[in-house]
Short mmCIF file of C-alpha atoms in Angstrom, two decimals:
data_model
loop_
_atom_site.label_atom_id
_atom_site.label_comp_id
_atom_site.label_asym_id
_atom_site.label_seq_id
_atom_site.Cartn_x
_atom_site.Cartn_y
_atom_site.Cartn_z
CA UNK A 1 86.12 93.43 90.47
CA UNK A 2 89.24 95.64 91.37
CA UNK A 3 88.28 99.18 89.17
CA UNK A 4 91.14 99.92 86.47
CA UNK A 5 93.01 102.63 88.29
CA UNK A 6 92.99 100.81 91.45
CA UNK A 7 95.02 97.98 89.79
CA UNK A 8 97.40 99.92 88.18
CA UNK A 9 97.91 101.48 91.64
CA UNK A 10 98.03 98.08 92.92
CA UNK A 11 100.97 97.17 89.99
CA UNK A 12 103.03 100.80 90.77
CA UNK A 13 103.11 99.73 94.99
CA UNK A 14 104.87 96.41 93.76
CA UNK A 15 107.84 97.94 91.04
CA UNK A 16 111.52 98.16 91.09
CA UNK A 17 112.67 101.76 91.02
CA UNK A 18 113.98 101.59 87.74
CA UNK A 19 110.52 100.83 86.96
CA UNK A 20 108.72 103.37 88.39
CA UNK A 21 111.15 106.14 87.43
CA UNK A 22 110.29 104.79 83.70
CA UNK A 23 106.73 104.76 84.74
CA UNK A 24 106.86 108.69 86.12
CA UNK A 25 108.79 109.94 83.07
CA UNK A 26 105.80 108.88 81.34
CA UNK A 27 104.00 110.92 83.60
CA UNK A 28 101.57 108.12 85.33
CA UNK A 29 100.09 109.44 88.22
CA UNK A 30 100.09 106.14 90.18
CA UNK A 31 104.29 106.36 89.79
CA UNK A 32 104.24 109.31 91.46
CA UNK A 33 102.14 108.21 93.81
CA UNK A 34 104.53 105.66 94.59
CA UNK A 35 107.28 107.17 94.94
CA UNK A 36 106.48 109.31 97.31
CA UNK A 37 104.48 107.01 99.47
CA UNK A 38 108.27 105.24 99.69
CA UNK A 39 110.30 107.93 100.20
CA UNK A 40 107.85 110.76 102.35
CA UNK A 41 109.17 110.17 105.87
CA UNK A 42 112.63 109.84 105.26
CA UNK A 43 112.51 112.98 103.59
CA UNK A 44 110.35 114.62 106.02
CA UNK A 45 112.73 113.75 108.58
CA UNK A 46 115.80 115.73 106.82
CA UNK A 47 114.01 118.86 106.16
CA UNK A 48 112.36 118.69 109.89
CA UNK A 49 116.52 118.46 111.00
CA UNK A 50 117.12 121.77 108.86
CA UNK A 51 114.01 123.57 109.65
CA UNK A 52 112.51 122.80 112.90
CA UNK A 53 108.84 123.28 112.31
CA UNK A 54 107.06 120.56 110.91
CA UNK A 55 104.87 122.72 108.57
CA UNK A 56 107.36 124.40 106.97
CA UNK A 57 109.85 121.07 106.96
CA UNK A 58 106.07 120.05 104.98
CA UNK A 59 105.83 122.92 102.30
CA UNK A 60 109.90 121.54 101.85
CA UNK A 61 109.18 118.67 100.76
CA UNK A 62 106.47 119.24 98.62
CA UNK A 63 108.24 121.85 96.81
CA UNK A 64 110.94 119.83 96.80
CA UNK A 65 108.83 117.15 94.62
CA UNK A 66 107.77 119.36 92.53
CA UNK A 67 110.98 120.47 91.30
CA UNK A 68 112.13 116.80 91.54
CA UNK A 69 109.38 115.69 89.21
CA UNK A 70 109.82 118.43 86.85
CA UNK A 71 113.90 117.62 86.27
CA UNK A 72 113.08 114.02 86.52
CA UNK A 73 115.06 113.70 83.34
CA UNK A 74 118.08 115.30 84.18
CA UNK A 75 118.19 112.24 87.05
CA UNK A 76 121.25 109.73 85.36
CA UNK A 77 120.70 106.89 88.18
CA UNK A 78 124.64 107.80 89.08
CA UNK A 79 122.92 107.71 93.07
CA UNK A 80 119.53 105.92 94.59
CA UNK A 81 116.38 107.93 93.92
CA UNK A 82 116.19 108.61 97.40
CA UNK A 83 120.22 110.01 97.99
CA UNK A 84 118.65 112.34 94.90
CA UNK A 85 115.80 113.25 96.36
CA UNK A 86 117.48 113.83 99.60
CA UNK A 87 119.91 116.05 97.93
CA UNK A 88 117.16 118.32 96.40
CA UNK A 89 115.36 118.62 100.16
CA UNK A 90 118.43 119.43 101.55
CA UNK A 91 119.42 122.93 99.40
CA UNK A 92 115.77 123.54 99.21
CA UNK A 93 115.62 123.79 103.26
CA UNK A 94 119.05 125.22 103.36
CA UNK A 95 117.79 127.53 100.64
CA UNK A 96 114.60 128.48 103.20
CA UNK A 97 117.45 129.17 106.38
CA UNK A 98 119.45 131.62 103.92
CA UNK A 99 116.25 133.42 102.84
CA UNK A 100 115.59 134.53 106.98
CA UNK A 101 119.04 135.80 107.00
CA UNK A 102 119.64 134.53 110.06
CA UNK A 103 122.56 135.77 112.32
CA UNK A 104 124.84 132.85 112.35
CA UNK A 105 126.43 131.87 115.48
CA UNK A 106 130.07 130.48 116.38
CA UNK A 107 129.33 126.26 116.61
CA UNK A 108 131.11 126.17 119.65
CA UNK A 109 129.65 129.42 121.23
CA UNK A 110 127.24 127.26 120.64
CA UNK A 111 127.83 124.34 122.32
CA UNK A 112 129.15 125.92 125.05
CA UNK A 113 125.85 127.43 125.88
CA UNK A 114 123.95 124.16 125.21
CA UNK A 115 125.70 122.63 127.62
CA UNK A 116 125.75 125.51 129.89
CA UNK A 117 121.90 125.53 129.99
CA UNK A 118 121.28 121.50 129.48
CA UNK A 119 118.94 119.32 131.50
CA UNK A 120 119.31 115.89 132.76
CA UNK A 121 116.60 113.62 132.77
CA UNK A 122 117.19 110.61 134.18
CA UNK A 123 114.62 107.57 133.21
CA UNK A 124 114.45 104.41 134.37
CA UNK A 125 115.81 101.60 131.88
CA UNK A 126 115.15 98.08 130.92
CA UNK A 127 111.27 98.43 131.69
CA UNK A 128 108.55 96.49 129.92
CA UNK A 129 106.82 98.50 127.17
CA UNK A 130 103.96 96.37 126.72
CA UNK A 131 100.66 97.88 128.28
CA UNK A 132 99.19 101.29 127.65
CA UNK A 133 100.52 103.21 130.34
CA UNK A 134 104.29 102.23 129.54
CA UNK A 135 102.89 103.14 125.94
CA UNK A 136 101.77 106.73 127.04
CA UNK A 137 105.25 107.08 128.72
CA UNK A 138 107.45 106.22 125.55
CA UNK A 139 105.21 108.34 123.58
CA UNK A 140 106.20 111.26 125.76
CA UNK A 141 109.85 109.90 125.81
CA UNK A 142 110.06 110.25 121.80
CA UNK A 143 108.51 114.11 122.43
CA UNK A 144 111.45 114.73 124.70
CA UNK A 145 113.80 113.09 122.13
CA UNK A 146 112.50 115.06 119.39
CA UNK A 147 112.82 118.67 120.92
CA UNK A 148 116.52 117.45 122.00
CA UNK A 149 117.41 116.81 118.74
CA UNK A 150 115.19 120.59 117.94
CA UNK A 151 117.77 122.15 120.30
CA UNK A 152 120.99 121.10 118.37
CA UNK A 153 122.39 123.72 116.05
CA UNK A 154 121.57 122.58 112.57
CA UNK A 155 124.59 121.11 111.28
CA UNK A 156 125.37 118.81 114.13
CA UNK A 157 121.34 117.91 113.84
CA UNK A 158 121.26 117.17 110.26
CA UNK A 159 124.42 114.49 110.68
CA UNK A 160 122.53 113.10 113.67
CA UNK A 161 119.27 112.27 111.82
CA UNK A 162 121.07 111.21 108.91
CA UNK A 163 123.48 108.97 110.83
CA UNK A 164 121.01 107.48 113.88
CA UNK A 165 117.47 107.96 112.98
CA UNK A 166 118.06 107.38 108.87
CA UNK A 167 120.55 104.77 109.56
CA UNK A 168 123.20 106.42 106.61
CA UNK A 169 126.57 104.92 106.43
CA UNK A 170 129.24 107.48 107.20
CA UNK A 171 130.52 108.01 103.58
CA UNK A 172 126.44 108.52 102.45
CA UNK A 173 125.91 111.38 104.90
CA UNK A 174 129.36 112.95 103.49
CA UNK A 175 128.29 112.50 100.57
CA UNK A 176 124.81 113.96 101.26
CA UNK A 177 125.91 116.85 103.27
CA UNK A 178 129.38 117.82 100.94
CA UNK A 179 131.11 117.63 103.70
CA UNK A 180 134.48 115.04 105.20
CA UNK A 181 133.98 112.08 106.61
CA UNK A 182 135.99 113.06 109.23
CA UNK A 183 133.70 116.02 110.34
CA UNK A 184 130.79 113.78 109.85
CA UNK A 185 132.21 111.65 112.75
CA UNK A 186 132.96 114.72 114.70
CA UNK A 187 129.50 116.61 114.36
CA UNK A 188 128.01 113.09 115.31
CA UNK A 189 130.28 112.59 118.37
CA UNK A 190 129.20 115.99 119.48
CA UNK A 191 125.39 115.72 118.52
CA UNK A 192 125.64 113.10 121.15
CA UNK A 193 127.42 114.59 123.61
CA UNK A 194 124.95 117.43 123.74
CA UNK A 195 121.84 115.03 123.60
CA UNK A 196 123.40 112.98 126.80
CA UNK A 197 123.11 116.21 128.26
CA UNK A 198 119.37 116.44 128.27
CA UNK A 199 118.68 112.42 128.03
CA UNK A 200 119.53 109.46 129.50
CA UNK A 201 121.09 107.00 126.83
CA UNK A 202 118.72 104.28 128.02
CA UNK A 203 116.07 106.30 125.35
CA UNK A 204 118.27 105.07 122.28
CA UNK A 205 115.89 102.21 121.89
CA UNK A 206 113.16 105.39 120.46
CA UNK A 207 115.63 106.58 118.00
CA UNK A 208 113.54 104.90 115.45
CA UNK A 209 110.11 106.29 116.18
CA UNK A 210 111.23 110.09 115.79
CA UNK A 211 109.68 112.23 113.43
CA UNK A 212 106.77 109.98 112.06
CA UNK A 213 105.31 111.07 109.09
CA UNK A 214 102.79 108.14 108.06
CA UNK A 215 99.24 107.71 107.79
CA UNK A 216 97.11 110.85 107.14
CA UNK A 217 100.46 113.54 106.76
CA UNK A 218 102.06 111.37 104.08
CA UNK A 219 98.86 111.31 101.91
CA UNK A 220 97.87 114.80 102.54
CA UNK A 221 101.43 115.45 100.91
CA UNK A 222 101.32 112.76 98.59
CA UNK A 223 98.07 114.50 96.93
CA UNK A 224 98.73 118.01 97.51
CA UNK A 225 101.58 117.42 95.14
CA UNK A 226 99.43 115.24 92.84
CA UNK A 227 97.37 117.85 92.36
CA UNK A 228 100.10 120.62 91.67
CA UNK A 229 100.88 118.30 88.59
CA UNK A 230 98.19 117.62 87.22
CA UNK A 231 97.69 120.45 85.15
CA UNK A 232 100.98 119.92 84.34
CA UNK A 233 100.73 115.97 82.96
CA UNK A 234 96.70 116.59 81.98
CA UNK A 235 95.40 114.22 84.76
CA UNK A 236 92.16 115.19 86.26
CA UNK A 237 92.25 117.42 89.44
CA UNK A 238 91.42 115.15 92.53
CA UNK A 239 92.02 112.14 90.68
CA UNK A 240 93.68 109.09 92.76
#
């Protein structure tokens, strides 16, 4: 026999958003659950392209639900859930970069030195992936990917992860970043230019795998905010 909670849990994993949102504002823990579960890589994966270190890009997002959850209210359904969410990651990692007071630098000063100092890796293309030491070798492939797209300045490597790892349309990612279309299309032309520099286009295939945040990560965010809220909604601390 499937124990109460679990099939309520069971019930949230299968809702429509609509749903769920209806479900959280009600403030039923499995919602949340939910909606995080659905949403925690792609929003890992925008906060890792403003802040590249995957604990902090961590603490983002978590924060970021927290204040999501708590002005869940004020969300009007005008945009997805996720475009919302997005939204909220993105000022609250901007909001992290203007806290260091960084010393900003000229974009193409920039770029200029990138490509100044770039390496080419060549790799061989159109191999078979399909036994464990072609695994081993895409698995360091999507490393070298990664800390390409860690070398971009930020602007250029926000519109990249937006455009080719989260698969936004054009007009989303202007609409994510308040920014043109236009220089949407121009910071992704030259996000690419910079990565050709370093890798060999034959990679593109690995796009997809970049930044994974599955498995043990996504829960161990998924209950660390659970448990920030529930002294907040009465649930019982640890409860699943």
């Amino acid at each position: 026999m499937v124990e109460p909670h679990r099939e309520m849990a069971l019930a949230c994993e299968a809702m429509s958003e609509a749903e769920l949102i209806a479900r959280a504002r009600r403030r039923e823990r499995g919602a949340f659950r939910v909606i995080m579960q659905r949403h925690n890589q792609r929003l890992f994966r925008v906060a890792r392209g403003i802040i590249v270190d995957d604990a902090e890009a961590e603490d983002i997002l978590q924060e970021s639900y927290v204040r999501a959850f708590a002005a869940l209210e004020a969300f009007r359904g005008e945009s997805s859930l996720l475009t919302w969410l997005t939204r909220i990651v993105i000022n609250e990692a901007r909001g992290r970069l203007r806290q260091r007071r960084r010393a900003t630098v000229d974009l193409d000063q920039v770029e200029t030195a990138q490509i100044a100092g770039a390496l080419v890796v060549a790799f061989p293309g159109g191999q078979a992936m399909d036994d464990p030491e072609a695994a081993f070798a895409r698995s360091q492939i999507r490393l070298l990917i990664e800390r390409a797209i860690d070398d971009l300045p930020e602007p250029f490597r926000l519109v990249f992860i937006l455009r080719e790892v989260q698969e936004c349309s054009v007009e989303e990612t202007a609409d994510l970043t308040g920014i043109r279309p236009e220089t949407v299309k121009t910071r992704l032309h030259r996000a690419r230019r910079l990565l050709r520099l370093a890798l060999n286009e034959t990679l593109a295939s690995t796009m997809h795998e970049t930044f994974p945040f599955l498995g043990r990560r996504c829960e161990r965010i998924t209950a660390a905010v659970l448990d920030r809220l529930a002294p907040i909604h009465g649930w019982e601390p640890g409860e699943q």
